[in-house]
PDB file of C-alpha atoms and ligand atoms in Angstrom:
ATOM      1  CA  MET A   1      28.358  16.928  -6.855  1.00  0.00           C
ATOM      2  CA  ASP A   2      25.253  14.949  -5.954  1.00  0.00           C
ATOM      3  CA  LEU A   3      24.790  11.550  -7.548  1.00  0.00           C
ATOM      4  CA  ILE A   4      21.378  11.038  -5.952  1.00  0.00           C
ATOM      5  CA  ARG A   5      18.673  13.571  -5.150  1.00  0.00           C
ATOM      6  CA  LEU A   6      15.245  12.943  -3.715  1.00  0.00           C
ATOM      7  CA  LYS A   7      12.695  15.710  -3.436  1.00  0.00           C
ATOM      8  CA  ASN A   8       9.458  15.240  -1.493  1.00  0.00           C
ATOM      9  CA  VAL A   9       9.398  11.541  -2.338  1.00  0.00           C
ATOM     10  CA  GLU A  10       6.467   9.438  -1.206  1.00  0.00           C
ATOM     11  CA  LYS A  11       5.822   5.769  -1.869  1.00  0.00           C
ATOM     12  CA  LYS A  12       2.382   4.421  -1.224  1.00  0.00           C
ATOM     13  CA  TYR A  13       1.803   0.812  -2.260  1.00  0.00           C
ATOM     14  CA  LYS A  14      -1.433  -0.281  -3.895  1.00  0.00           C
ATOM     15  CA  ASN A  15      -2.612  -1.910  -0.649  1.00  0.00           C
ATOM     16  CA  GLY A  16      -2.626   1.531   0.986  1.00  0.00           C
ATOM     17  CA  VAL A  17       0.623   1.141   2.959  1.00  0.00           C
ATOM     18  CA  THR A  18       2.819   4.220   2.817  1.00  0.00           C
ATOM     19  CA  ALA A  19       6.405   2.952   2.958  1.00  0.00           C
ATOM     20  CA  ILE A  20       8.141   6.328   2.478  1.00  0.00           C
ATOM     21  CA  TYR A  21       6.847   9.767   3.509  1.00  0.00           C
ATOM     22  CA  ASP A  22       8.058  13.082   2.092  1.00  0.00           C
ATOM     23  CA  LEU A  23      11.722  12.141   1.805  1.00  0.00           C
ATOM     24  CA  ASN A  24      14.353  14.718   0.866  1.00  0.00           C
ATOM     25  CA  LEU A  25      17.894  13.555   0.391  1.00  0.00           C
ATOM     26  CA  ALA A  26      21.088  14.433  -1.438  1.00  0.00           C
ATOM     27  CA  ILE A  27      23.948  11.972  -1.695  1.00  0.00           C
ATOM     28  CA  GLU A  28      27.288  13.114  -2.974  1.00  0.00           C
ATOM     29  CA  LYS A  29      29.248  11.268  -5.598  1.00  0.00           C
ATOM     30  CA  GLY A  30      31.846   8.985  -4.031  1.00  0.00           C
ATOM     31  CA  SER A  31      30.161   8.662  -0.647  1.00  0.00           C
ATOM     32  CA  PHE A  32      29.556   5.528   1.389  1.00  0.00           C
ATOM     33  CA  VAL A  33      26.181   5.693   3.089  1.00  0.00           C
ATOM     34  CA  PHE A  34      24.322   3.247   5.323  1.00  0.00           C
ATOM     35  CA  ILE A  35      20.547   3.172   5.386  1.00  0.00           C
ATOM     36  CA  ILE A  36      19.427   1.821   8.715  1.00  0.00           C
ATOM     37  CA  GLY A  37      16.155   1.230  10.505  1.00  0.00           C
ATOM     38  CA  GLY A  38      14.066  -1.607  11.848  1.00  0.00           C
ATOM     39  CA  SER A  39      12.164  -4.097   9.736  1.00  0.00           C
ATOM     40  CA  GLY A  40       9.439  -2.366   7.715  1.00  0.00           C
ATOM     41  CA  SER A  41      10.998   1.100   8.045  1.00  0.00           C
ATOM     42  CA  GLY A  42      11.262   1.535   4.261  1.00  0.00           C
ATOM     43  CA  LYS A  43      14.896   0.642   3.514  1.00  0.00           C
ATOM     44  CA  SER A  44      14.174  -1.798   0.679  1.00  0.00           C
ATOM     45  CA  THR A  45      11.518   0.473  -0.775  1.00  0.00           C
ATOM     46  CA  LEU A  46      14.021   3.324  -0.941  1.00  0.00           C
ATOM     47  CA  ILE A  47      16.613   1.106  -2.648  1.00  0.00           C
ATOM     48  CA  LYS A  48      14.009  -0.288  -5.075  1.00  0.00           C
ATOM     49  CA  MET A  49      12.971   3.209  -6.114  1.00  0.00           C
ATOM     50  CA  LEU A  50      16.595   4.070  -6.900  1.00  0.00           C
ATOM     51  CA  TYR A  51      16.818   1.289  -9.488  1.00  0.00           C
ATOM     52  CA  ARG A  52      13.227   1.754 -10.647  1.00  0.00           C
ATOM     53  CA  GLU A  53      11.901  -1.534  -9.403  1.00  0.00           C
ATOM     54  CA  GLU A  54       9.274   0.692  -7.753  1.00  0.00           C
ATOM     55  CA  LYS A  55       8.136   4.167  -8.777  1.00  0.00           C
ATOM     56  CA  PRO A  56       7.541   6.969  -6.276  1.00  0.00           C
ATOM     57  CA  THR A  57       3.895   7.991  -5.970  1.00  0.00           C
ATOM     58  CA  LYS A  58       4.951  11.607  -5.323  1.00  0.00           C
ATOM     59  CA  GLY A  59       8.096  13.672  -5.695  1.00  0.00           C
ATOM     60  CA  LYS A  60      11.214  13.400  -7.773  1.00  0.00           C
ATOM     61  CA  ILE A  61      14.223  11.072  -7.772  1.00  0.00           C
ATOM     62  CA  VAL A  62      17.310  11.875  -9.788  1.00  0.00           C
ATOM     63  CA  VAL A  63      20.138   9.333 -10.110  1.00  0.00           C
ATOM     64  CA  GLY A  64      23.204  10.274 -12.136  1.00  0.00           C
ATOM     65  CA  GLY A  65      21.250  12.964 -13.958  1.00  0.00           C
ATOM     66  CA  LEU A  66      18.307  10.680 -14.837  1.00  0.00           C
ATOM     67  CA  ASP A  67      14.826  11.494 -13.564  1.00  0.00           C
ATOM     68  CA  VAL A  68      14.106   7.970 -12.374  1.00  0.00           C
ATOM     69  CA  GLY A  69      10.345   8.301 -11.931  1.00  0.00           C
ATOM     70  CA  LYS A  70       9.955   9.605 -15.447  1.00  0.00           C
ATOM     71  CA  ILE A  71      12.096   7.201 -17.478  1.00  0.00           C
ATOM     72  CA  ARG A  72      10.055   5.039 -19.816  1.00  0.00           C
ATOM     73  CA  ASN A  73      10.173   1.301 -19.222  1.00  0.00           C
ATOM     74  CA  SER A  74      12.041   0.886 -22.501  1.00  0.00           C
ATOM     75  CA  LYS A  75      14.784   3.217 -21.220  1.00  0.00           C
ATOM     76  CA  VAL A  76      15.243   1.743 -17.756  1.00  0.00           C
ATOM     77  CA  TYR A  77      18.371  -0.043 -19.022  1.00  0.00           C
ATOM     78  CA  LYS A  78      20.064   3.382 -19.201  1.00  0.00           C
ATOM     79  CA  LEU A  79      19.620   3.730 -15.456  1.00  0.00           C
ATOM     80  CA  ARG A  80      20.539   0.113 -14.728  1.00  0.00           C
ATOM     81  CA  ARG A  81      23.838   0.527 -16.588  1.00  0.00           C
ATOM     82  CA  LYS A  82      24.820   3.259 -14.179  1.00  0.00           C
ATOM     83  CA  LEU A  83      24.398   1.032 -11.158  1.00  0.00           C
ATOM     84  CA  GLY A  84      25.150  -2.355  -9.662  1.00  0.00           C
ATOM     85  CA  ILE A  85      22.935  -4.167  -7.165  1.00  0.00           C
ATOM     86  CA  VAL A  86      23.790  -6.671  -4.435  1.00  0.00           C
ATOM     87  CA  PHE A  87      21.078  -8.600  -2.594  1.00  0.00           C
ATOM     88  CA  GLN A  88      21.015 -10.504   0.673  1.00  0.00           C
ATOM     89  CA  ASP A  89      20.563 -13.850  -1.105  1.00  0.00           C
ATOM     90  CA  PHE A  90      23.450 -13.501  -3.635  1.00  0.00           C
ATOM     91  CA  ARG A  91      21.332 -14.514  -6.693  1.00  0.00           C
ATOM     92  CA  LEU A  92      24.123 -16.245  -8.596  1.00  0.00           C
ATOM     93  CA  LEU A  93      23.376 -18.564 -11.491  1.00  0.00           C
ATOM     94  CA  PRO A  94      24.139 -22.081 -10.145  1.00  0.00           C
ATOM     95  CA  LYS A  95      25.094 -23.655 -13.469  1.00  0.00           C
ATOM     96  CA  LEU A  96      27.658 -20.999 -14.344  1.00  0.00           C
ATOM     97  CA  THR A  97      31.196 -20.754 -12.970  1.00  0.00           C
ATOM     98  CA  VAL A  98      32.359 -17.758 -10.977  1.00  0.00           C
ATOM     99  CA  PHE A  99      33.938 -16.291 -14.117  1.00  0.00           C
ATOM    100  CA  GLU A 100      30.778 -16.869 -16.166  1.00  0.00           C
ATOM    101  CA  ASN A 101      28.517 -15.386 -13.490  1.00  0.00           C
ATOM    102  CA  VAL A 102      30.531 -12.178 -13.479  1.00  0.00           C
ATOM    103  CA  ALA A 103      30.962 -12.117 -17.281  1.00  0.00           C
ATOM    104  CA  PHE A 104      27.248 -12.594 -17.941  1.00  0.00           C
ATOM    105  CA  ALA A 105      26.251  -8.929 -17.604  1.00  0.00           C
ATOM    106  CA  LEU A 106      28.956  -7.878 -20.048  1.00  0.00           C
ATOM    107  CA  GLU A 107      28.071 -10.588 -22.551  1.00  0.00           C
ATOM    108  CA  VAL A 108      24.461  -9.416 -22.533  1.00  0.00           C
ATOM    109  CA  ILE A 109      25.533  -5.942 -23.658  1.00  0.00           C
ATOM    110  CA  GLY A 110      27.812  -7.426 -26.328  1.00  0.00           C
ATOM    111  CA  ALA A 111      31.212  -6.393 -24.955  1.00  0.00           C
ATOM    112  CA  PRO A 112      34.243  -7.798 -26.828  1.00  0.00           C
ATOM    113  CA  LYS A 113      35.713 -11.039 -25.426  1.00  0.00           C
ATOM    114  CA  ASN A 114      39.102  -9.644 -24.430  1.00  0.00           C
ATOM    115  CA  GLU A 115      37.474  -6.678 -22.698  1.00  0.00           C
ATOM    116  CA  ILE A 116      35.185  -9.059 -20.810  1.00  0.00           C
ATOM    117  CA  ARG A 117      38.149 -11.131 -19.668  1.00  0.00           C
ATOM    118  CA  THR A 118      40.129  -8.129 -18.433  1.00  0.00           C
ATOM    119  CA  LYS A 119      37.166  -6.603 -16.593  1.00  0.00           C
ATOM    120  CA  VAL A 120      36.016  -9.878 -15.018  1.00  0.00           C
ATOM    121  CA  LEU A 121      39.485 -10.716 -13.724  1.00  0.00           C
ATOM    122  CA  LYS A 122      39.924  -7.196 -12.355  1.00  0.00           C
ATOM    123  CA  ALA A 123      36.548  -7.360 -10.569  1.00  0.00           C
ATOM    124  CA  LEU A 124      37.365 -10.789  -9.115  1.00  0.00           C
ATOM    125  CA  GLU A 125      40.756  -9.509  -8.000  1.00  0.00           C
ATOM    126  CA  ASP A 126      39.054  -6.576  -6.258  1.00  0.00           C
ATOM    127  CA  VAL A 127      36.916  -8.980  -4.212  1.00  0.00           C
ATOM    128  CA  GLY A 128      39.835 -11.348  -3.524  1.00  0.00           C
ATOM    129  CA  LEU A 129      38.539 -14.295  -5.566  1.00  0.00           C
ATOM    130  CA  LYS A 130      40.852 -14.489  -8.555  1.00  0.00           C
ATOM    131  CA  ASN A 131      41.791 -18.035  -7.500  1.00  0.00           C
ATOM    132  CA  LYS A 132      38.168 -19.255  -7.728  1.00  0.00           C
ATOM    133  CA  VAL A 133      37.321 -18.361 -11.324  1.00  0.00           C
ATOM    134  CA  HIS A 134      36.553 -21.965 -12.333  1.00  0.00           C
ATOM    135  CA  ASN A 135      34.493 -22.874  -9.273  1.00  0.00           C
ATOM    136  CA  TYR A 136      30.711 -23.125  -9.209  1.00  0.00           C
ATOM    137  CA  PRO A 137      28.649 -21.209  -6.628  1.00  0.00           C
ATOM    138  CA  ASP A 138      27.853 -24.332  -4.575  1.00  0.00           C
ATOM    139  CA  GLN A 139      31.595 -24.897  -4.115  1.00  0.00           C
ATOM    140  CA  LEU A 140      31.924 -21.556  -2.337  1.00  0.00           C
ATOM    141  CA  SER A 141      31.135 -20.341   1.174  1.00  0.00           C
ATOM    142  CA  GLY A 142      28.351 -17.800   1.685  1.00  0.00           C
ATOM    143  CA  GLY A 143      30.860 -14.998   2.081  1.00  0.00           C
ATOM    144  CA  GLU A 144      32.615 -16.006  -1.132  1.00  0.00           C
ATOM    145  CA  GLN A 145      29.318 -16.190  -3.008  1.00  0.00           C
ATOM    146  CA  GLN A 146      28.478 -12.692  -1.873  1.00  0.00           C
ATOM    147  CA  ARG A 147      31.886 -11.498  -3.074  1.00  0.00           C
ATOM    148  CA  VAL A 148      31.149 -13.002  -6.498  1.00  0.00           C
ATOM    149  CA  ALA A 149      27.849 -11.108  -6.484  1.00  0.00           C
ATOM    150  CA  ILE A 150      29.750  -7.916  -5.664  1.00  0.00           C
ATOM    151  CA  ALA A 151      32.235  -8.583  -8.490  1.00  0.00           C
ATOM    152  CA  ARG A 152      29.278  -9.045 -10.852  1.00  0.00           C
ATOM    153  CA  ALA A 153      27.755  -5.766  -9.659  1.00  0.00           C
ATOM    154  CA  ILE A 154      30.950  -3.739 -10.200  1.00  0.00           C
ATOM    155  CA  VAL A 155      32.288  -5.410 -13.349  1.00  0.00           C
ATOM    156  CA  ASN A 156      31.015  -2.652 -15.605  1.00  0.00           C
ATOM    157  CA  ASP A 157      32.350   0.020 -13.246  1.00  0.00           C
ATOM    158  CA  PRO A 158      29.014   1.567 -12.266  1.00  0.00           C
ATOM    159  CA  LYS A 159      28.832   4.960 -10.583  1.00  0.00           C
ATOM    160  CA  LEU A 160      26.530   3.578  -7.915  1.00  0.00           C
ATOM    161  CA  LEU A 161      26.456   0.324  -5.968  1.00  0.00           C
ATOM    162  CA  LEU A 162      23.200  -0.460  -4.148  1.00  0.00           C
ATOM    163  CA  CYS A 163      23.361  -3.149  -1.465  1.00  0.00           C
ATOM    164  CA  ASP A 164      20.213  -4.439   0.233  1.00  0.00           C
ATOM    165  CA  GLU A 165      21.196  -6.267   3.452  1.00  0.00           C
ATOM    166  CA  PRO A 166      24.321  -7.785   1.817  1.00  0.00           C
ATOM    167  CA  THR A 167      25.552  -9.244   5.100  1.00  0.00           C
ATOM    168  CA  GLY A 168      22.125 -10.465   6.245  1.00  0.00           C
ATOM    169  CA  ASN A 169      22.950 -14.146   5.643  1.00  0.00           C
ATOM    170  CA  LEU A 170      26.528 -14.060   6.922  1.00  0.00           C
ATOM    171  CA  ASP A 171      28.242 -14.454  10.274  1.00  0.00           C
ATOM    172  CA  PRO A 172      30.111 -11.470  11.793  1.00  0.00           C
ATOM    173  CA  ASP A 173      33.569 -12.433  10.444  1.00  0.00           C
ATOM    174  CA  ARG A 174      32.303 -12.937   6.896  1.00  0.00           C
ATOM    175  CA  SER A 175      30.295  -9.726   7.180  1.00  0.00           C
ATOM    176  CA  LEU A 176      33.431  -7.826   8.083  1.00  0.00           C
ATOM    177  CA  GLU A 177      35.208  -9.243   5.016  1.00  0.00           C
ATOM    178  CA  ILE A 178      32.349  -8.016   2.833  1.00  0.00           C
ATOM    179  CA  MET A 179      32.536  -4.579   4.424  1.00  0.00           C
ATOM    180  CA  LYS A 180      36.289  -4.377   3.786  1.00  0.00           C
ATOM    181  CA  VAL A 181      35.721  -5.288   0.145  1.00  0.00           C
ATOM    182  CA  LEU A 182      33.020  -2.626  -0.196  1.00  0.00           C
ATOM    183  CA  GLU A 183      35.186  -0.017   1.497  1.00  0.00           C
ATOM    184  CA  GLN A 184      38.051  -0.806  -0.863  1.00  0.00           C
ATOM    185  CA  ILE A 185      35.786  -0.542  -3.915  1.00  0.00           C
ATOM    186  CA  ASN A 186      34.521   2.811  -2.673  1.00  0.00           C
ATOM    187  CA  LYS A 187      38.113   4.034  -2.270  1.00  0.00           C
ATOM    188  CA  SER A 188      39.812   2.603  -5.331  1.00  0.00           C
ATOM    189  CA  ARG A 189      37.032   2.894  -7.917  1.00  0.00           C
ATOM    190  CA  GLY A 190      35.284   5.924  -6.414  1.00  0.00           C
ATOM    191  CA  THR A 191      31.985   4.029  -6.555  1.00  0.00           C
ATOM    192  CA  THR A 192      29.203   5.598  -4.511  1.00  0.00           C
ATOM    193  CA  ILE A 193      27.863   2.943  -2.153  1.00  0.00           C
ATOM    194  CA  LEU A 194      24.445   2.848  -0.530  1.00  0.00           C
ATOM    195  CA  MET A 195      23.877  -0.042   1.826  1.00  0.00           C
ATOM    196  CA  ALA A 196      20.701  -0.946   3.684  1.00  0.00           C
ATOM    197  CA  THR A 197      21.307  -2.957   6.826  1.00  0.00           C
ATOM    198  CA  HIS A 198      20.211  -3.594  10.371  1.00  0.00           C
ATOM    199  CA  ASP A 199      23.586  -4.997  11.311  1.00  0.00           C
ATOM    200  CA  ARG A 200      24.432  -2.454  13.993  1.00  0.00           C
ATOM    201  CA  GLU A 201      27.908  -3.777  14.730  1.00  0.00           C
ATOM    202  CA  THR A 202      28.981  -3.216  11.151  1.00  0.00           C
ATOM    203  CA  VAL A 203      27.559   0.293  11.035  1.00  0.00           C
ATOM    204  CA  ASN A 204      29.269   1.267  14.276  1.00  0.00           C
ATOM    205  CA  LYS A 205      32.645  -0.098  13.155  1.00  0.00           C
ATOM    206  CA  MET A 206      32.663   1.547   9.756  1.00  0.00           C
ATOM    207  CA  LYS A 207      32.074   5.190  10.803  1.00  0.00           C
ATOM    208  CA  LYS A 208      30.354   6.184   7.575  1.00  0.00           C
ATOM    209  CA  GLN A 209      27.389   8.424   6.813  1.00  0.00           C
ATOM    210  CA  VAL A 210      24.129   7.025   8.156  1.00  0.00           C
ATOM    211  CA  ILE A 211      20.571   7.635   7.004  1.00  0.00           C
ATOM    212  CA  THR A 212      18.084   6.497   9.642  1.00  0.00           C
ATOM    213  CA  LEU A 213      14.533   5.610   8.632  1.00  0.00           C
ATOM    214  CA  LYS A 214      11.668   4.965  11.009  1.00  0.00           C
ATOM    215  CA  ASP A 215       8.193   3.993   9.793  1.00  0.00           C
ATOM    216  CA  GLY A 216       8.931   5.570   6.410  1.00  0.00           C
ATOM    217  CA  HIS A 217      10.275   8.837   7.801  1.00  0.00           C
ATOM    218  CA  LEU A 218      13.825  10.111   7.688  1.00  0.00           C
ATOM    219  CA  VAL A 219      14.758  10.636  11.299  1.00  0.00           C
ATOM    220  CA  LYS A 220      18.434  11.378  10.870  1.00  0.00           C
ATOM    221  CA  PHE A 221      21.179  11.854   8.280  1.00  0.00           C
ATOM    222  CA  LYS A 222      24.468  11.804  10.076  1.00  0.00           C
ATOM    223  CA  GLN A 223      28.081  12.045   9.009  1.00  0.00           C
ATOM    224  CA  LYS A 224      30.154   9.189  10.464  1.00  0.00           C
ATOM    225  CA  GLY A 225      27.283   7.986  12.583  1.00  0.00           C
ATOM    226  CA  THR A 226      26.514   5.035  14.731  1.00  0.00           C
ATOM    227  CA  TYR A 227      23.459   2.863  15.010  1.00  0.00           C
ATOM    228  CA  THR A 228      21.576   4.030  18.068  1.00  0.00           C
ATOM    229  CA  ASP A 229      18.391   2.718  19.601  1.00  0.00           C
ATOM    230  CA  GLU A 230      16.479   5.577  18.023  1.00  0.00           C
ATOM    231  CA  ALA A 231      16.254   3.566  14.827  1.00  0.00           C
ATOM    232  CA  ILE A 232      14.311   0.732  16.333  1.00  0.00           C
TER     233      ILE A 232
HETATM  234  P1  ADP F 301      12.484  -2.606   5.217  1.00  0.00           P
HETATM  235  O1  ADP F 301      13.340  -2.873   4.009  1.00  0.00           O
HETATM  236  O2  ADP F 301      13.024  -1.483   6.055  1.00  0.00           O
HETATM  237  O3  ADP F 301      12.205  -3.826   6.021  1.00  0.00           O
HETATM  238  P2  ADP F 301      10.305  -2.256   3.304  1.00  0.00           P
HETATM  239  O4  ADP F 301      10.670  -1.149   2.394  1.00  0.00           O
HETATM  240  O5  ADP F 301      10.468  -3.647   2.826  1.00  0.00           O
HETATM  241  O6  ADP F 301      11.068  -2.045   4.705  1.00  0.00           O
HETATM  242  O7  ADP F 301       8.791  -2.085   3.759  1.00  0.00           O
HETATM  243  C1  ADP F 301       8.233  -0.843   4.195  1.00  0.00           C
HETATM  244  C2  ADP F 301       6.722  -0.988   4.356  1.00  0.00           C
HETATM  245  O8  ADP F 301       6.132  -1.189   3.074  1.00  0.00           O
HETATM  246  C3  ADP F 301       6.286  -2.182   5.197  1.00  0.00           C
HETATM  247  O9  ADP F 301       5.131  -1.814   5.906  1.00  0.00           O
HETATM  248  C4  ADP F 301       5.979  -3.252   4.157  1.00  0.00           C
HETATM  249  O10 ADP F 301       5.013  -4.153   4.634  1.00  0.00           O
HETATM  250  C5  ADP F 301       5.436  -2.413   3.012  1.00  0.00           C
HETATM  251  N1  ADP F 301       5.671  -3.034   1.683  1.00  0.00           N
HETATM  252  C6  ADP F 301       6.876  -3.369   1.156  1.00  0.00           C
HETATM  253  N2  ADP F 301       6.739  -3.862  -0.090  1.00  0.00           N
HETATM  254  C7  ADP F 301       5.402  -3.841  -0.357  1.00  0.00           C
HETATM  255  C8  ADP F 301       4.616  -4.219  -1.487  1.00  0.00           C
HETATM  256  N3  ADP F 301       5.168  -4.709  -2.594  1.00  0.00           N
HETATM  257  N4  ADP F 301       3.273  -4.051  -1.399  1.00  0.00           N
HETATM  258  C9  ADP F 301       2.713  -3.539  -0.286  1.00  0.00           C
HETATM  259  N5  ADP F 301       3.391  -3.156   0.803  1.00  0.00           N
HETATM  260  C10 ADP F 301       4.727  -3.295   0.782  1.00  0.00           C
END
């Protein structure tokens, strides 16, 4: 079954730049997919449209049965509850501990305290940081901070995890740790993962599906692909 479907999707920004042209895509539930392409190829725009940070100017996007372009602003939370998002720059709250950062999203939706505790500890266990619950973000390495951000994104067990250049600020060893964590989440929780990156080494090692964008066009959708020079 498809978790994501795009039909003839176009995104033209107000300044006249077309970031995505006539994109058709179907992504199956449970898959792990890389979105690759050079800077400005439309990777972030595609990810932003999936969580309704941006709306397509043409075409249709369906995520988990929701017609994303058509949801009212007041109902966007219904979409956001189905997904988790991880950014390049972690975006943790500096004055909250690791536990509190991950718990925050659940507190906002009014989950019971004992449920919050169980889910937060499980998420932190999944990213290998159960021993850091009381630390603050500035006491952690970059790789650890990104793992906290991943725990926060999966704590409510979303169907979809969107990652926009999650390893962009990390060295190769830390990047590999992040990839192992993501792979494990994909396997054990069945979370569909979509990750934008231009980290070719990672893509080549992981042997996952690869969507290649170039100047806003889909140039390839490959099973178990590698990052070739075509993308640049
Ligand atoms: P990537 O993530 O692959 O680097 P982006 O999706 O960020 O690509 O950008 C695709 C194109 O859209 C680029 O030409 C970029 O300058 C343009 N763009 C991105 N965001 C905006 C925006 N908010 N307003 C206008 N143009 C934008």
